[in-house]
Short mmCIF file of C-alpha atoms in Angstrom, two decimals:
data_model
loop_
_atom_site.label_atom_id
_atom_site.label_comp_id
_atom_site.label_asym_id
_atom_site.label_seq_id
_atom_site.Cartn_x
_atom_site.Cartn_y
_atom_site.Cartn_z
CA UNK A 1 -75.03 4.08 35.09
CA UNK A 2 -72.42 2.08 36.94
CA UNK A 3 -70.07 1.86 33.94
CA UNK A 4 -70.28 5.60 33.37
CA UNK A 5 -69.49 6.26 37.02
CA UNK A 6 -66.41 4.03 36.78
CA UNK A 7 -65.29 5.90 33.66
CA UNK A 8 -65.63 9.27 35.38
CA UNK A 9 -63.50 8.11 38.29
CA UNK A 10 -60.35 8.11 36.14
CA UNK A 11 -57.15 7.85 38.14
CA UNK A 12 -54.95 4.83 38.53
CA UNK A 13 -55.88 1.79 36.46
CA UNK A 14 -59.16 3.21 35.17
CA UNK A 15 -58.91 0.63 32.38
CA UNK A 16 -58.68 -2.23 34.89
CA UNK A 17 -61.78 -1.08 36.77
CA UNK A 18 -63.91 -0.97 33.63
CA UNK A 19 -62.49 -4.30 32.47
CA UNK A 20 -63.58 -5.89 35.75
CA UNK A 21 -67.03 -4.30 35.47
CA UNK A 22 -67.74 -5.77 32.03
CA UNK A 23 -66.03 -9.04 32.92
CA UNK A 24 -68.70 -9.76 35.54
CA UNK A 25 -71.20 -12.33 34.30
CA UNK A 26 -74.04 -10.37 35.93
CA UNK A 27 -73.07 -7.01 34.42
CA UNK A 28 -76.42 -6.36 32.75
CA UNK A 29 -75.97 -2.61 32.32
CA UNK A 30 -74.65 -2.42 28.77
CA UNK A 31 -76.20 0.93 27.88
CA UNK A 32 -72.78 2.56 27.84
CA UNK A 33 -71.46 0.18 25.16
CA UNK A 34 -71.14 1.76 21.70
CA UNK A 35 -73.25 -0.05 19.11
CA UNK A 36 -72.18 0.75 15.56
CA UNK A 37 -75.48 -0.56 14.18
CA UNK A 38 -77.10 2.54 15.72
CA UNK A 39 -74.39 5.19 15.30
CA UNK A 40 -74.62 8.45 17.18
CA UNK A 41 -72.93 10.34 19.96
CA UNK A 42 -69.17 9.95 19.56
CA UNK A 43 -69.60 7.80 16.42
CA UNK A 44 -69.20 9.44 13.02
CA UNK A 45 -69.07 8.24 9.42
CA UNK A 46 -65.57 7.62 8.14
CA UNK A 47 -64.45 7.93 4.52
CA UNK A 48 -62.99 4.98 2.64
CA UNK A 49 -60.71 4.87 -0.39
CA UNK A 50 -63.29 3.41 -2.77
CA UNK A 51 -61.11 3.64 -5.87
CA UNK A 52 -58.28 1.66 -4.24
CA UNK A 53 -60.13 -1.66 -4.46
CA UNK A 54 -61.87 -2.81 -7.61
CA UNK A 55 -65.26 -4.47 -7.26
CA UNK A 56 -63.72 -7.60 -8.79
CA UNK A 57 -60.97 -7.77 -6.15
CA UNK A 58 -63.54 -7.19 -3.39
CA UNK A 59 -65.65 -10.05 -4.78
CA UNK A 60 -62.57 -12.27 -4.99
CA UNK A 61 -62.00 -11.68 -1.27
CA UNK A 62 -65.65 -12.38 -0.45
CA UNK A 63 -66.45 -8.72 0.24
CA UNK A 64 -69.14 -6.36 -0.98
CA UNK A 65 -67.97 -3.53 -3.25
CA UNK A 66 -66.26 -0.95 -1.05
CA UNK A 67 -68.82 1.64 -2.16
CA UNK A 68 -71.43 -0.35 -0.22
CA UNK A 69 -69.45 -0.59 3.01
CA UNK A 70 -70.25 1.58 6.00
CA UNK A 71 -67.28 2.76 8.02
CA UNK A 72 -67.24 4.68 11.29
CA UNK A 73 -64.75 6.47 13.48
CA UNK A 74 -64.82 7.43 17.16
CA UNK A 75 -64.29 10.92 18.48
CA UNK A 76 -60.98 10.99 20.38
CA UNK A 77 -59.55 7.97 18.54
CA UNK A 78 -57.99 9.20 15.27
CA UNK A 79 -57.00 6.31 13.03
CA UNK A 80 -59.62 3.94 14.43
CA UNK A 81 -62.03 2.59 11.79
CA UNK A 82 -64.95 0.26 12.42
CA UNK A 83 -66.55 -1.52 9.45
CA UNK A 84 -69.76 -3.43 10.28
CA UNK A 85 -69.90 -6.75 8.42
CA UNK A 86 -68.89 -6.01 4.79
CA UNK A 87 -68.81 -9.70 3.79
CA UNK A 88 -70.93 -11.12 1.00
CA UNK A 89 -73.54 -13.72 2.07
CA UNK A 90 -71.94 -17.04 2.91
CA UNK A 91 -68.36 -15.77 2.77
CA UNK A 92 -67.80 -15.62 6.52
CA UNK A 93 -68.13 -19.39 6.48
CA UNK A 94 -64.90 -19.71 4.50
CA UNK A 95 -62.85 -17.86 7.11
CA UNK A 96 -64.41 -19.80 9.98
CA UNK A 97 -63.56 -23.08 8.28
CA UNK A 98 -60.01 -21.92 7.57
CA UNK A 99 -59.53 -20.91 11.23
CA UNK A 100 -60.74 -24.30 12.45
CA UNK A 101 -59.65 -26.74 9.76
CA UNK A 102 -56.66 -25.32 7.87
CA UNK A 103 -54.81 -22.58 9.79
CA UNK A 104 -54.18 -24.71 12.95
CA UNK A 105 -52.28 -27.24 10.82
CA UNK A 106 -48.51 -27.46 10.78
CA UNK A 107 -46.23 -25.63 10.15
CA UNK A 108 -48.35 -23.03 11.95
CA UNK A 109 -48.10 -22.92 15.76
CA UNK A 110 -50.85 -23.21 18.38
CA UNK A 111 -51.16 -23.28 22.17
CA UNK A 112 -51.59 -27.08 22.20
CA UNK A 113 -48.01 -27.45 20.95
CA UNK A 114 -46.85 -26.40 24.44
CA UNK A 115 -47.84 -29.63 26.12
CA UNK A 116 -48.67 -32.18 23.41
CA UNK A 117 -46.39 -34.25 21.21
CA UNK A 118 -46.14 -32.94 17.62
CA UNK A 119 -47.92 -35.96 16.17
CA UNK A 120 -50.91 -35.27 18.44
CA UNK A 121 -51.51 -31.78 17.02
CA UNK A 122 -51.09 -32.55 13.32
CA UNK A 123 -54.83 -32.83 12.59
CA UNK A 124 -56.96 -31.13 15.25
CA UNK A 125 -59.93 -31.01 12.88
CA UNK A 126 -59.84 -34.71 12.09
CA UNK A 127 -59.57 -35.62 15.77
CA UNK A 128 -62.40 -33.29 16.81
CA UNK A 129 -65.06 -33.18 14.11
CA UNK A 130 -67.09 -36.25 15.14
CA UNK A 131 -66.95 -35.31 18.82
CA UNK A 132 -68.07 -31.76 18.02
CA UNK A 133 -70.88 -32.90 15.73
CA UNK A 134 -72.31 -35.17 18.42
CA UNK A 135 -71.83 -32.69 21.23
CA UNK A 136 -74.86 -31.88 23.37
CA UNK A 137 -75.49 -28.91 25.64
CA UNK A 138 -73.97 -30.35 28.79
CA UNK A 139 -70.93 -28.44 29.94
CA UNK A 140 -69.65 -31.61 31.62
CA UNK A 141 -68.90 -33.33 28.32
CA UNK A 142 -65.17 -33.60 27.60
CA UNK A 143 -63.82 -30.89 25.31
CA UNK A 144 -62.49 -31.74 21.89
CA UNK A 145 -59.01 -30.59 20.90
CA UNK A 146 -60.55 -27.83 18.77
CA UNK A 147 -62.41 -26.57 21.84
CA UNK A 148 -59.08 -26.48 23.70
CA UNK A 149 -57.56 -24.32 20.96
CA UNK A 150 -56.81 -20.81 22.27
CA UNK A 151 -54.46 -19.28 19.73
CA UNK A 152 -52.73 -19.95 16.42
CA UNK A 153 -49.87 -17.88 14.98
CA UNK A 154 -49.18 -17.40 11.27
CA UNK A 155 -46.30 -16.00 9.22
CA UNK A 156 -43.79 -14.47 11.62
CA UNK A 157 -44.68 -16.37 14.78
CA UNK A 158 -45.11 -14.20 17.84
CA UNK A 159 -42.81 -15.17 20.70
CA UNK A 160 -44.92 -14.99 23.86
CA UNK A 161 -41.84 -15.06 26.12
CA UNK A 162 -39.81 -12.26 24.53
CA UNK A 163 -42.83 -10.46 22.99
CA UNK A 164 -40.93 -10.25 19.72
CA UNK A 165 -41.00 -11.63 16.21
CA UNK A 166 -37.98 -13.37 14.74
CA UNK A 167 -36.49 -13.87 11.29
CA UNK A 168 -35.72 -17.48 12.15
CA UNK A 169 -39.26 -18.43 13.15
CA UNK A 170 -41.34 -17.81 10.06
CA UNK A 171 -43.64 -19.95 7.92
CA UNK A 172 -45.57 -19.02 4.75
CA UNK A 173 -48.51 -16.71 5.41
CA UNK A 174 -51.85 -18.04 4.02
CA UNK A 175 -52.40 -16.49 0.59
CA UNK A 176 -56.18 -16.19 0.93
CA UNK A 177 -55.94 -14.32 4.23
CA UNK A 178 -53.19 -12.11 2.84
CA UNK A 179 -55.41 -11.15 -0.10
CA UNK A 180 -58.38 -10.33 2.17
CA UNK A 181 -56.16 -8.23 4.42
CA UNK A 182 -54.63 -6.34 1.52
CA UNK A 183 -58.05 -5.34 0.16
CA UNK A 184 -59.34 -4.15 3.55
CA UNK A 185 -56.15 -2.19 4.22
CA UNK A 186 -56.27 -0.57 0.77
CA UNK A 187 -59.90 0.43 1.28
CA UNK A 188 -58.83 2.17 4.49
CA UNK A 189 -56.07 4.10 2.71
CA UNK A 190 -53.14 1.71 3.23
CA UNK A 191 -52.22 0.48 -0.21
CA UNK A 192 -49.23 -1.85 -0.27
CA UNK A 193 -50.03 -3.38 3.13
CA UNK A 194 -48.26 -6.71 3.57
CA UNK A 195 -49.84 -9.37 5.77
CA UNK A 196 -46.77 -10.80 7.49
CA UNK A 197 -48.03 -12.07 10.85
CA UNK A 198 -51.33 -13.23 12.23
CA UNK A 199 -52.60 -14.12 15.69
CA UNK A 200 -55.86 -16.02 15.74
CA UNK A 201 -57.70 -16.04 19.08
CA UNK A 202 -60.40 -18.58 19.92
CA UNK A 203 -62.89 -17.52 22.60
CA UNK A 204 -65.67 -19.23 24.51
CA UNK A 205 -68.31 -17.67 26.73
CA UNK A 206 -65.97 -17.75 29.72
CA UNK A 207 -63.01 -16.28 27.79
CA UNK A 208 -61.45 -12.84 27.86
CA UNK A 209 -58.43 -11.07 26.42
CA UNK A 210 -56.25 -9.15 28.84
CA UNK A 211 -55.30 -5.47 28.69
CA UNK A 212 -52.41 -4.93 26.27
CA UNK A 213 -51.06 -2.84 23.41
CA UNK A 214 -49.65 -4.34 20.21
CA UNK A 215 -46.15 -2.86 20.09
CA UNK A 216 -44.03 -5.81 18.94
CA UNK A 217 -44.18 -5.08 15.22
CA UNK A 218 -41.15 -3.11 14.00
CA UNK A 219 -43.28 -0.94 11.68
CA UNK A 220 -46.07 0.93 13.48
CA UNK A 221 -46.99 3.01 10.45
CA UNK A 222 -49.06 0.13 9.07
CA UNK A 223 -52.46 -0.73 10.53
CA UNK A 224 -53.58 -3.59 12.72
CA UNK A 225 -56.56 -5.41 11.15
CA UNK A 226 -59.08 -7.33 13.25
CA UNK A 227 -61.77 -9.70 11.91
CA UNK A 228 -64.45 -11.31 14.14
CA UNK A 229 -66.72 -14.30 13.51
CA UNK A 230 -69.34 -16.12 15.57
CA UNK A 231 -70.66 -14.90 18.90
CA UNK A 232 -70.40 -11.24 19.91
CA UNK A 233 -68.09 -9.53 22.39
CA UNK A 234 -67.37 -6.31 24.21
CA UNK A 235 -64.17 -4.59 23.07
CA UNK A 236 -62.47 -1.93 25.20
CA UNK A 237 -60.34 0.70 23.50
CA UNK A 238 -58.28 2.86 25.82
CA UNK A 239 -55.40 5.32 25.58
CA UNK A 240 -51.63 5.30 25.51
CA UNK A 241 -51.63 4.75 29.28
CA UNK A 242 -53.68 2.36 31.37
CA UNK A 243 -54.74 5.23 33.60
CA UNK A 244 -57.01 6.42 30.77
CA UNK A 245 -60.53 4.98 30.90
CA UNK A 246 -61.47 3.03 27.76
CA UNK A 247 -64.51 3.20 25.49
CA UNK A 248 -66.59 0.02 25.33
CA UNK A 249 -68.07 -1.18 22.04
CA UNK A 250 -69.84 -4.25 20.66
CA UNK A 251 -68.20 -6.47 18.05
CA UNK A 252 -70.45 -8.80 16.09
CA UNK A 253 -69.86 -11.53 13.53
CA UNK A 254 -68.29 -10.17 10.34
CA UNK A 255 -67.22 -6.86 11.87
CA UNK A 256 -63.79 -5.49 11.01
CA UNK A 257 -61.70 -3.07 13.09
CA UNK A 258 -58.68 -1.16 11.85
CA UNK A 259 -56.28 0.45 14.31
CA UNK A 260 -53.91 2.90 12.64
CA UNK A 261 -52.07 6.15 13.29
CA UNK A 262 -52.65 7.40 16.84
CA UNK A 263 -54.90 4.40 17.60
CA UNK A 264 -52.33 1.82 16.49
CA UNK A 265 -50.60 1.61 19.90
CA UNK A 266 -53.55 2.12 22.23
CA UNK A 267 -54.34 -0.26 25.06
CA UNK A 268 -57.27 -2.55 24.37
CA UNK A 269 -58.93 -5.70 25.72
CA UNK A 270 -61.91 -8.05 25.38
CA UNK A 271 -63.44 -8.53 28.84
CA UNK A 272 -66.44 -10.57 27.79
CA UNK A 273 -67.97 -12.73 25.07
CA UNK A 274 -71.75 -12.37 24.64
CA UNK A 275 -74.43 -14.39 22.86
CA UNK A 276 -75.30 -12.76 19.57
CA UNK A 277 -77.99 -10.10 20.14
CA UNK A 278 -80.51 -11.77 17.80
CA UNK A 279 -81.11 -14.43 20.44
CA UNK A 280 -80.48 -17.30 18.03
CA UNK A 281 -77.79 -19.97 18.29
CA UNK A 282 -75.86 -18.33 15.44
CA UNK A 283 -76.05 -14.84 13.95
CA UNK A 284 -78.31 -14.70 10.88
CA UNK A 285 -75.37 -13.51 8.74
CA UNK A 286 -73.97 -17.05 9.05
CA UNK A 287 -77.20 -18.75 7.93
CA UNK A 288 -76.79 -18.25 4.20
CA UNK A 289 -74.59 -20.61 2.22
CA UNK A 290 -72.08 -19.35 -0.31
CA UNK A 291 -73.30 -18.63 -3.83
CA UNK A 292 -72.39 -21.27 -6.40
CA UNK A 293 -71.24 -18.52 -8.78
CA UNK A 294 -67.82 -17.46 -7.54
CA UNK A 295 -65.75 -14.94 -9.51
CA UNK A 296 -62.62 -16.01 -11.38
CA UNK A 297 -59.66 -15.99 -9.03
CA UNK A 298 -61.77 -16.01 -5.87
CA UNK A 299 -59.86 -16.93 -2.71
CA UNK A 300 -63.14 -18.04 -1.13
CA UNK A 301 -63.94 -21.74 -1.27
CA UNK A 302 -67.19 -23.60 -0.79
CA UNK A 303 -67.58 -25.43 2.52
CA UNK A 304 -69.20 -28.85 2.44
CA UNK A 305 -72.39 -29.28 4.47
CA UNK A 306 -70.48 -31.71 6.68
CA UNK A 307 -67.70 -29.21 7.38
CA UNK A 308 -70.12 -26.38 8.08
CA UNK A 309 -72.09 -28.52 10.55
CA UNK A 310 -68.90 -28.89 12.59
CA UNK A 311 -68.09 -25.17 12.33
CA UNK A 312 -71.65 -24.16 13.25
CA UNK A 313 -71.63 -26.42 16.30
CA UNK A 314 -68.35 -24.87 17.42
CA UNK A 315 -69.60 -21.30 16.94
CA UNK A 316 -72.72 -21.84 19.03
CA UNK A 317 -70.59 -21.13 22.09
CA UNK A 318 -67.52 -19.52 20.56
CA UNK A 319 -66.02 -16.53 18.81
CA UNK A 320 -63.00 -16.42 16.50
CA UNK A 321 -60.88 -13.32 15.98
CA UNK A 322 -58.09 -12.88 13.41
CA UNK A 323 -55.62 -10.01 13.87
CA UNK A 324 -53.30 -9.37 10.95
CA UNK A 325 -50.13 -7.27 11.11
CA UNK A 326 -47.30 -6.01 8.92
CA UNK A 327 -44.18 -6.58 11.01
CA UNK A 328 -41.48 -4.94 8.88
CA UNK A 329 -41.44 -1.81 6.75
CA UNK A 330 -40.41 -2.21 3.12
CA UNK A 331 -36.72 -3.14 3.06
CA UNK A 332 -36.50 -3.38 6.84
CA UNK A 333 -34.78 -6.33 8.51
CA UNK A 334 -34.83 -7.76 11.99
CA UNK A 335 -31.98 -6.70 14.31
CA UNK A 336 -29.36 -9.33 15.07
CA UNK A 337 -30.56 -11.74 17.72
CA UNK A 338 -28.72 -13.59 20.44
CA UNK A 339 -29.70 -16.14 23.03
CA UNK A 340 -33.10 -17.07 21.61
CA UNK A 341 -34.39 -19.48 19.04
CA UNK A 342 -37.49 -17.37 18.49
CA UNK A 343 -39.82 -20.20 19.42
CA UNK A 344 -40.95 -19.27 22.90
CA UNK A 345 -44.69 -19.41 23.41
CA UNK A 346 -47.43 -18.24 25.73
CA UNK A 347 -47.03 -19.44 29.33
CA UNK A 348 -50.37 -21.24 29.46
CA UNK A 349 -52.90 -22.57 27.03
CA UNK A 350 -55.74 -20.33 28.18
CA UNK A 351 -53.95 -16.97 28.28
CA UNK A 352 -54.07 -15.13 24.98
CA UNK A 353 -51.96 -12.21 26.20
CA UNK A 354 -50.27 -12.51 29.56
CA UNK A 355 -49.80 -9.24 31.42
CA UNK A 356 -47.30 -10.70 33.83
CA UNK A 357 -46.06 -14.08 34.99
CA UNK A 358 -48.41 -14.46 37.93
CA UNK A 359 -50.32 -17.58 37.11
CA UNK A 360 -51.50 -20.24 34.77
CA UNK A 361 -55.22 -19.71 35.14
CA UNK A 362 -57.96 -22.06 33.99
CA UNK A 363 -59.84 -19.16 32.42
CA UNK A 364 -58.22 -16.91 29.81
CA UNK A 365 -56.88 -13.59 31.12
CA UNK A 366 -59.44 -12.38 33.58
CA UNK A 367 -57.47 -9.17 34.01
#
């Protein structure tokens, strides 16, 4: 297999070579991509801390009881945990709606703030919903503002220029997303996790996420949590150096990844977004509406049929990923800053993570 041959080559920038291979639109050889729905080979079952999350708290977050989750690890990647869709039926819809309707609102920050007046980005949902609902299949139709959304930052806002977080650029972290993150972290053995920063990435079929490692958080002892919704993707997980060839794996709607311990600082990337493997416009896990019987204290809310029609139309060609981080250890403070207001942003609207300052490309990070 071509991908396997590239992996064996090793040497300088082995990660880059495999990224380019999977980035190709005609790369049909996906046999080397790990599929956690059919575990085997380097995939093994991973233990969860079932007693750390009550069934009631799991339900409140829209999750199945932890005892019903399946969790997997990868040989050679200690601290990496993959949890195939543990969400209750209909509950993914809540997070999709939040990512499109609520989280892009002010005071949160998005890529469109770089080149649009503040009053133009106040209500992306309101300005886009009718256009999205009417949208046909032609790629020549003008894109709505929601379709131009590439990233949103929450809590401590990531500074794309300095690659740092700042005490003076912080807004309240969404309470529902914090609760979800806390339950997932506790189930993976990280009780007391604090959701302090979030980066939401919005992908389309021509999107990618460049090779990078998440090192900006001051506390690396806490995990990085990743939630995916909508279309599928290929995720590459490498080593501590880019010279180490990565392992490719599929991520589908509802899947959760946890990077902790040794795996917390590994290089990773998303070279390609793929149509969901069922061959339907949307994955079947998004078909079912939320139950009318929600538990007391649930953070999940019902989505109106009208709102879900807009979300479903968006997801037919898109994928949303939420990565949640704890920035500071308990009692830790940011070092004194000088010469920055903490509000620098990504250099272009379509680059989720910029590896260098080479260009403002039309397509997100092709490398």
